[in-house]
Tab-separated table of C-alpha atoms and ligand atoms in Angstrom:
chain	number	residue	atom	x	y	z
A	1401	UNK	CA	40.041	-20.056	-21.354
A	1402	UNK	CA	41.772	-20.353	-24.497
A	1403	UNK	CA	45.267	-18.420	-25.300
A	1404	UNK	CA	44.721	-16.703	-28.663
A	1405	UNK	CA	47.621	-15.417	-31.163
A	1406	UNK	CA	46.981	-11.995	-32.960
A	1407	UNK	CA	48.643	-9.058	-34.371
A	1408	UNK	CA	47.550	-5.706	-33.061
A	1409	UNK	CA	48.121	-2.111	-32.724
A	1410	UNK	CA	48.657	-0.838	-29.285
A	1411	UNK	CA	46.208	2.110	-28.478
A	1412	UNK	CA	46.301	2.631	-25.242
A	1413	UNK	CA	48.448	1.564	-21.954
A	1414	UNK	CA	47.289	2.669	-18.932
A	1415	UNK	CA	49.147	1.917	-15.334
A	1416	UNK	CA	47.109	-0.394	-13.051
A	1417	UNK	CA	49.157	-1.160	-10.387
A	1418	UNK	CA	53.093	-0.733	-9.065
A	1419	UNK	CA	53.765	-3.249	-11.848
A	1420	UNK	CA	50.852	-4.171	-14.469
A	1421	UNK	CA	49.067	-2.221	-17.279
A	1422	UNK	CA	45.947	-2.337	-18.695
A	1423	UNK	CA	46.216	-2.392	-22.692
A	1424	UNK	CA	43.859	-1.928	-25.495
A	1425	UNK	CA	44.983	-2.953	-28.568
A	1426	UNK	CA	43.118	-3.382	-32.629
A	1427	UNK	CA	43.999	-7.010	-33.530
A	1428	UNK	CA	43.224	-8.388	-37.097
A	1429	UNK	CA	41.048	-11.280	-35.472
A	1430	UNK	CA	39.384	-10.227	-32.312
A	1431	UNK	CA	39.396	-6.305	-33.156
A	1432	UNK	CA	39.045	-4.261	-30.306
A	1433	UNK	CA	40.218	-5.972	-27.161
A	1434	UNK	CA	41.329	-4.646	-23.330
A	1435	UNK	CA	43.903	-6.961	-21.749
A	1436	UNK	CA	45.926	-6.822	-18.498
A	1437	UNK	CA	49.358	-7.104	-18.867
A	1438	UNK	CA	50.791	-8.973	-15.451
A	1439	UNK	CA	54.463	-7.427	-14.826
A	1440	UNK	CA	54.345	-4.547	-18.168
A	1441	UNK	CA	55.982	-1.813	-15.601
A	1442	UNK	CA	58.883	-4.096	-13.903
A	1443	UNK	CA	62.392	-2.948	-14.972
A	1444	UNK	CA	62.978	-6.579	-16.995
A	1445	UNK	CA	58.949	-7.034	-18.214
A	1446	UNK	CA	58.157	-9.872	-20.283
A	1447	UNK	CA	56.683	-7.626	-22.848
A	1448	UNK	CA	60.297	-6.382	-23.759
A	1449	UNK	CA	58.966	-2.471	-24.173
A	1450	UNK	CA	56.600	-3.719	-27.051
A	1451	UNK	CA	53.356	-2.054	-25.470
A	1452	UNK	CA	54.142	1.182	-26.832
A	1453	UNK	CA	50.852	3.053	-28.746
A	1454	UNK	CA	50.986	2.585	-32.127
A	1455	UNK	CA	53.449	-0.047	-32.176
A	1456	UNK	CA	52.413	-3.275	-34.432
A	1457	UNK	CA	52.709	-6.214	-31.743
A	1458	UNK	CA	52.596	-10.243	-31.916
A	1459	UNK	CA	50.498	-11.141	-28.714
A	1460	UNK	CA	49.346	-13.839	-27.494
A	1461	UNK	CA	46.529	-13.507	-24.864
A	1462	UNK	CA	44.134	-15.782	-22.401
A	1463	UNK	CA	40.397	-14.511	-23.929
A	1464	UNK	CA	37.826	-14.901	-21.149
A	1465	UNK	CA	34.387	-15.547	-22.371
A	1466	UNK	CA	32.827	-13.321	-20.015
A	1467	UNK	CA	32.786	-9.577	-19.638
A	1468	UNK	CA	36.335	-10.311	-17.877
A	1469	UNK	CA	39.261	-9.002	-19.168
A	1470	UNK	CA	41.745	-11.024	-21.043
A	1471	UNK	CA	45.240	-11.735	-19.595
A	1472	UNK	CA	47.792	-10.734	-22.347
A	1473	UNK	CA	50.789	-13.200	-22.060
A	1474	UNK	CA	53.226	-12.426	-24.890
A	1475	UNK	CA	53.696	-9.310	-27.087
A	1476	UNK	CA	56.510	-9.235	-29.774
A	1477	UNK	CA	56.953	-5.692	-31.465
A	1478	UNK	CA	57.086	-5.959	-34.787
A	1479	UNK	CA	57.296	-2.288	-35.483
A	1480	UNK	CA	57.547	0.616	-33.361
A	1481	UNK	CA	55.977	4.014	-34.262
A	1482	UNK	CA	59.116	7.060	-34.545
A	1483	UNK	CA	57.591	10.084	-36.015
A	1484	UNK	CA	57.634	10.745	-32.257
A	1485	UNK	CA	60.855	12.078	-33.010
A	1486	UNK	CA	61.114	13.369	-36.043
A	1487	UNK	CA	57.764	15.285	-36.929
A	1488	UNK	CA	55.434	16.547	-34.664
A	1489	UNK	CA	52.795	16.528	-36.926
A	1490	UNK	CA	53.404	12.701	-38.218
A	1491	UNK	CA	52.968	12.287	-34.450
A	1492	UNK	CA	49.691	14.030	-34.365
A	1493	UNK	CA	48.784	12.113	-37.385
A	1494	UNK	CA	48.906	8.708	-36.054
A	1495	UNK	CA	47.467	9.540	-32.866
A	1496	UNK	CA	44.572	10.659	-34.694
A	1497	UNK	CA	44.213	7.256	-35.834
A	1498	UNK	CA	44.416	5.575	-32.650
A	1499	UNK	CA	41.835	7.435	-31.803
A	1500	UNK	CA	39.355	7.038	-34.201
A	1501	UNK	CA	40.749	3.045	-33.872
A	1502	UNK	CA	39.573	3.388	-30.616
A	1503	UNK	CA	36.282	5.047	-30.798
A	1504	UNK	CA	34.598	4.234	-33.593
A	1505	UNK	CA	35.168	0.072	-33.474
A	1506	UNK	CA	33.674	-1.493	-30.749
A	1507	UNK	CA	34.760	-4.422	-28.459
A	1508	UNK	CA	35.258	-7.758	-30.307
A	1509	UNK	CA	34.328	-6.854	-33.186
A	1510	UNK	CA	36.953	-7.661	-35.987
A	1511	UNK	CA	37.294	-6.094	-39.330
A	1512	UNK	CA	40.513	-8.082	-40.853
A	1513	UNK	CA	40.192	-5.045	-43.831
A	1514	UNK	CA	40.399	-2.154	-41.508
A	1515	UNK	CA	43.678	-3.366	-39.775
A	1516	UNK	CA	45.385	-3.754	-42.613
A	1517	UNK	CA	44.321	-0.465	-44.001
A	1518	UNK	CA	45.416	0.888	-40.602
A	1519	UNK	CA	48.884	-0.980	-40.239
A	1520	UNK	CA	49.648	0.148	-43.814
A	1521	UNK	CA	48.851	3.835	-42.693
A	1522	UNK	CA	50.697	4.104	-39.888
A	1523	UNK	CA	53.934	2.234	-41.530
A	1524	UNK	CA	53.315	5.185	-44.480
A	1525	UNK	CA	53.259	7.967	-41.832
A	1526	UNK	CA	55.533	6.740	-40.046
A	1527	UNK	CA	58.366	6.674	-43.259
A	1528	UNK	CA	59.260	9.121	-45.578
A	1529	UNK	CA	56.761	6.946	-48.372
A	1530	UNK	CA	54.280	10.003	-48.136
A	1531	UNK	CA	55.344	13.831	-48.275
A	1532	UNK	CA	54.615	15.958	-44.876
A	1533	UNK	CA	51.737	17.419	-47.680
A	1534	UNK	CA	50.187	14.482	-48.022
A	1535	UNK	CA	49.419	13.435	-44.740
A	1536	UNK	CA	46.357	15.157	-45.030
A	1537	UNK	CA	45.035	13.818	-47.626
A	1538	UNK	CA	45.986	10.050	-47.176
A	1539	UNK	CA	44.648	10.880	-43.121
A	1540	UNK	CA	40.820	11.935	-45.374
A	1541	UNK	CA	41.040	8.391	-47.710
A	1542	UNK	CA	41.800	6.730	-44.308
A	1543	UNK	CA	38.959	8.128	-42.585
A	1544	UNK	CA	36.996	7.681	-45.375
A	1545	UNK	CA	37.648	3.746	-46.188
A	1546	UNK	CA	37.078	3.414	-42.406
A	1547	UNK	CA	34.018	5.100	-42.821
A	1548	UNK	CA	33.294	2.408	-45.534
A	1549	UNK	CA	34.154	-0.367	-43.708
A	1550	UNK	CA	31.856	0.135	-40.778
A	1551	UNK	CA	29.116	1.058	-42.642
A	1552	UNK	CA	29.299	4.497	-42.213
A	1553	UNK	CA	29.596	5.716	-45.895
A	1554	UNK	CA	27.630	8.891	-46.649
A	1555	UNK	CA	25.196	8.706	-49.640
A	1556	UNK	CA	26.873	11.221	-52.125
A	1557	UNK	CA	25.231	10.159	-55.657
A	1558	UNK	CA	21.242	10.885	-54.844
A	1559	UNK	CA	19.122	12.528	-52.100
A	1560	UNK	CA	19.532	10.095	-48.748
A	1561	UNK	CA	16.293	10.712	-48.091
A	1562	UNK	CA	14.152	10.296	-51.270
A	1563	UNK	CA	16.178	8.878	-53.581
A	1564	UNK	CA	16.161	12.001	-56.131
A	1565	UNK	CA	19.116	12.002	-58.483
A	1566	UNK	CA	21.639	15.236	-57.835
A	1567	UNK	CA	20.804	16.959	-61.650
A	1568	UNK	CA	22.211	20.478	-60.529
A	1569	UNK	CA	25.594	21.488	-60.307
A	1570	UNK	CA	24.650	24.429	-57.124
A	1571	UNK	CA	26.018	24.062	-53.963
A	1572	UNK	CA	24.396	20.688	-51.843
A	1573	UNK	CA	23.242	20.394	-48.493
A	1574	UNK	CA	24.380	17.503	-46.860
A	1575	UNK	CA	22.201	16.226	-44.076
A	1576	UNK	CA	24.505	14.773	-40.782
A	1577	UNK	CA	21.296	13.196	-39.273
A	1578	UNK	CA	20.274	11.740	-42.784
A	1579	UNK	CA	23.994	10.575	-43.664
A	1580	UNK	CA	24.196	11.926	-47.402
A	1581	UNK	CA	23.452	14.506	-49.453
A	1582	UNK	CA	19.584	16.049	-49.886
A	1583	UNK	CA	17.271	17.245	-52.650
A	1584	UNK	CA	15.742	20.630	-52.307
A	1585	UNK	CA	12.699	19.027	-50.886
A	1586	UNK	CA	14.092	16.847	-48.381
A	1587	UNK	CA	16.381	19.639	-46.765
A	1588	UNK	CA	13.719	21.117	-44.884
A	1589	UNK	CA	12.773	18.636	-42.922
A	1590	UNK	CA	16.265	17.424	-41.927
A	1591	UNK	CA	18.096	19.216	-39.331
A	1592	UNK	CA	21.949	19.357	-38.723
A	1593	UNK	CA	23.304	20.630	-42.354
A	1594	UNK	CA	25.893	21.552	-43.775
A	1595	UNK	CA	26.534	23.208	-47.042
A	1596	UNK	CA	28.759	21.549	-50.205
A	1597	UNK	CA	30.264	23.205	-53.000
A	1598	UNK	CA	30.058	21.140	-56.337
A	1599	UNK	CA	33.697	21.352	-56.761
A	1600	UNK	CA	33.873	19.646	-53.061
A	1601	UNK	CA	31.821	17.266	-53.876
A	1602	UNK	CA	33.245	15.971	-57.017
A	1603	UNK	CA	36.473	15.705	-55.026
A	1604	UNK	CA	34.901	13.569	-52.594
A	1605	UNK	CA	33.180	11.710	-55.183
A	1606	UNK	CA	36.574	10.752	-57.314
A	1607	UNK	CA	38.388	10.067	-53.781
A	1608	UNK	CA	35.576	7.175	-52.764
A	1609	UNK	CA	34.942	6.281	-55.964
A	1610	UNK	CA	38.504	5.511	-57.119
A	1611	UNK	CA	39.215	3.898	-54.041
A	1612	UNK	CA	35.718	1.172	-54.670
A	1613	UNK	CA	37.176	0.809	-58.233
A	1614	UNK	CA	40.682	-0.183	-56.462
A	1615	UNK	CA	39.149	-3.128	-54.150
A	1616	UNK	CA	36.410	-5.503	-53.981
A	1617	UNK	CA	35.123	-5.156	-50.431
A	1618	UNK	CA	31.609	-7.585	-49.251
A	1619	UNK	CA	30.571	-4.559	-47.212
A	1620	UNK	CA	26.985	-3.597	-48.830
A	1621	UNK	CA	27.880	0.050	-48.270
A	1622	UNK	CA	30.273	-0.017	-50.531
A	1623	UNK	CA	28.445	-2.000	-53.174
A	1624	UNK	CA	26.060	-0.332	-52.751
A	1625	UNK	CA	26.788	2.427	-54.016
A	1626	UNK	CA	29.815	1.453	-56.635
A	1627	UNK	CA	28.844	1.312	-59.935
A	1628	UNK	CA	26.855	4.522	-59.366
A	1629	UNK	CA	29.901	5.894	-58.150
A	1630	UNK	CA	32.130	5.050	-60.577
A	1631	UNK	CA	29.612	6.866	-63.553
A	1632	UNK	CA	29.100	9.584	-61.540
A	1633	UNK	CA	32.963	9.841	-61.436
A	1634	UNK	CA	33.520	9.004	-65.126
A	1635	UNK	CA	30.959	11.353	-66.231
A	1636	UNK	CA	32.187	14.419	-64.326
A	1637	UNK	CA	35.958	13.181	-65.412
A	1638	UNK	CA	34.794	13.413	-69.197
A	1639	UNK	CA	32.873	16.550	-68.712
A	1640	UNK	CA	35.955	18.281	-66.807
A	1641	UNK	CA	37.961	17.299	-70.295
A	1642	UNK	CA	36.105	18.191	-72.743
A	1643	UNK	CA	36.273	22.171	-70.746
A	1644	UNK	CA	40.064	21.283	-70.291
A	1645	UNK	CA	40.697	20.534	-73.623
A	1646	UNK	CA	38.639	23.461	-74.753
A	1647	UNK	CA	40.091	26.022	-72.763
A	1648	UNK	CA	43.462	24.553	-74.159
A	1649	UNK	CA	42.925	24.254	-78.077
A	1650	UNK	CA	42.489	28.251	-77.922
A	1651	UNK	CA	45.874	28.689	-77.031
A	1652	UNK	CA	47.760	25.558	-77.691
A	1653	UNK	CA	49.431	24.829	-81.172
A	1654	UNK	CA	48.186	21.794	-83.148
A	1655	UNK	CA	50.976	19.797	-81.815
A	1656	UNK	CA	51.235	20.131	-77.629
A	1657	UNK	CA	53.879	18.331	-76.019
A	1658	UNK	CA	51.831	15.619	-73.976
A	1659	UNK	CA	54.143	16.342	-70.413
A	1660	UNK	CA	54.143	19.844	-70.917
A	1661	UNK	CA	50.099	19.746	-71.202
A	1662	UNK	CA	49.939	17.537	-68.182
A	1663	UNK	CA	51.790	20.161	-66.140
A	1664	UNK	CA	49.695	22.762	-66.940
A	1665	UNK	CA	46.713	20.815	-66.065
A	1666	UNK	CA	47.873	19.794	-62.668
A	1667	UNK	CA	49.223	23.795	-61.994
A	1668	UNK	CA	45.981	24.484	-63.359
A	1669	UNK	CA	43.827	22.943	-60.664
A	1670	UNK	CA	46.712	22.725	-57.951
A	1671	UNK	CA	44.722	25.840	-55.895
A	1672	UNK	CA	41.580	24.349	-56.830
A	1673	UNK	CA	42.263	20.848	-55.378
A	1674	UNK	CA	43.622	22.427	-51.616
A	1675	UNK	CA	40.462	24.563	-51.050
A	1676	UNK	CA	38.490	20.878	-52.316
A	1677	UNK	CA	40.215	19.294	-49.481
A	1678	UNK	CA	40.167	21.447	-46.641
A	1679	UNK	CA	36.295	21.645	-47.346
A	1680	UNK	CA	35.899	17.900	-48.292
A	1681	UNK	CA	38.248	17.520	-44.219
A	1682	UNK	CA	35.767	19.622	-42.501
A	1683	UNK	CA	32.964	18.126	-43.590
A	1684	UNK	CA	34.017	14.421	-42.960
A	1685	UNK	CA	35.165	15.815	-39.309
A	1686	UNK	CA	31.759	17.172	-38.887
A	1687	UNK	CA	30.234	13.784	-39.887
A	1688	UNK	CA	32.848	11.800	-37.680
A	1689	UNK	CA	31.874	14.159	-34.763
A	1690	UNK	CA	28.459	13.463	-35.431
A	1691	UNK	CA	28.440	9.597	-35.420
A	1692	UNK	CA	30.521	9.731	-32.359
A	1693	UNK	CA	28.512	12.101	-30.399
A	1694	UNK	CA	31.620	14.041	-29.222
A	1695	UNK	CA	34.638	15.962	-31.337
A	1696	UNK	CA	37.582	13.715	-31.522
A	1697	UNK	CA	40.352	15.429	-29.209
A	1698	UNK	CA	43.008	15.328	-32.204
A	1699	UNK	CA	41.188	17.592	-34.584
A	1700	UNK	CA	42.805	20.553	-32.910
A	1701	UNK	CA	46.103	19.273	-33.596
A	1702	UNK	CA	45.426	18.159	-37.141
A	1703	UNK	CA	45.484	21.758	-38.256
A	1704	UNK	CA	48.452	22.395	-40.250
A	1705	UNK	CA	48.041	18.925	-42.336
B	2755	ZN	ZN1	15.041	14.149	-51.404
């Protein structure tokens, strides 16, 4: 039985006896682990009031090889989670997290990349870094990236099924079974589909594909699908100027102020770019629901974000 040292985020505590807990925390080298903590619920604990959920923890803890739990010894906090306190929908926010933390990784299984991604999340929700209006659309990167990570990235550049390149700009069904979007042909035999609008799924296209251009990740997923990506992306960018600057030189002088044309650009599509990501949300909850089996018990709270 070796004693192991970690980081990890605390996302569950759950009374075991008079005076222990049983904790599940997401550590940057073991991932997912469920430890007993001997003496958490005593007045002076050992654990000092770290084992709080969603608070960023040094532990150190015995790892039994078997199916047996592991014995936590030590936990540090680092950081403690305090929307709590201050916004409930921050609080909402990071719960979320936990949760999908806590369902979608399994047991053991570490992914050093997620962690971080998730540490830096919850320090951002947690602070006044992000905007109460941007919660929900850092919450749909996270899930995203996450998605990523665990090999769980839709196909969004060609049919999932056939391998057809997307040529029309209509609406597109995208298949929850088949994990991507589908060509006319292919729809009809998949079941369990939801409907895209092009705007939506440009949106989603420039949020994964500017996030691949930011990192270089090993996961094939991601590779995968990069470069093809990242032209899809540039394309529709180039396309969407040329109509911007169109639309513009009809009632622009020769010489437009270059922040005053920005402005209008981003007032422009401001409407545009909420409708893209409440539908872009609902979709990637329906696809999250679907790989788990079961609707994540957060969603209901997530509303207003
Ligand atoms: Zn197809």
């Amino acid at each position: 039985m070796a004693a192991e040292k970690t980081t990890g985020i605390v996302l569950r505590v759950i009374p075991f006896s008079e005076t222990s807990c049983i904790v599940t925390l997401f550590t940057r080298d073991f991932g997912k682990i469920t430890t007993m903590a001997k003496g958490a619920r005593r007045p002076k604990s050992p654990f000092e009031a770290a084992l709080d959920v969603l608070a960023l923890c040094r532990i150190v803890f015995l790892n039994k090889n078997s199916d047996a739990m592991g014995l936590l010894t030590e936990a540090k906090l680092e950081r403690r989670f305090r929307s709590a306190t201050r916004s409930l929908d921050r609080l909402y926010a990071g719960y979320y997290i936990v949760e999908l933390l806590n369902s979608l990784t399994d047991d053991g299984d570490p992914h050093p990349e997620l962690f971080e991604l998730s540490t830096q999340l919850i320090q951002q929700i947690d602070s006044t870094e992000i905007s109460e209006d941007e919660v929900g659309l850092t919450l749909l990167k996270y899930e995203l990236r996450m998605l990523g990570f665990l090999g769980h990235l839709p196909m969004l550049t060609k049919c999932v099924s056939c391998g057809r390149e997307k040529t029309t700009i209509a609406r597109v069904s995208f298949g929850l079974n088949a994990g991507g979007i589908l060509c006319g042909s292919c729809r009809g035999s998949e079941s369990n589909i939801v409907s895209l609008s092009p705007e939506g799924l440009q949106f989603l296209l420039e949020i994964v594909g500017g996030q691949i251009g930011e990192q270089s990740q090993n996961s094939d997923n991601w590779n995968g699908q990069r470069q093809e990506l990242l032209s899809v992306v540039d394309n529709q960018k180039l396309q969407r100027e040329i109509e911007v600057r169109d639309s513009f030189s009809a009632e622009t002088d020769e010489s437009p102020d270059a922040d005053n044309t920005e402005l209008m650009e981003s007032d422009a599509t401001g409407t545009e770019a909420d409708r893209c990501l409440k539908e872009v949300r609902r979709l990637i909850h329906k696809y999250i629901t679907h790989l788990l089996g079961f609707q994540p018990k957060l969603y209901k709270f997530l509303g207003n974000l």
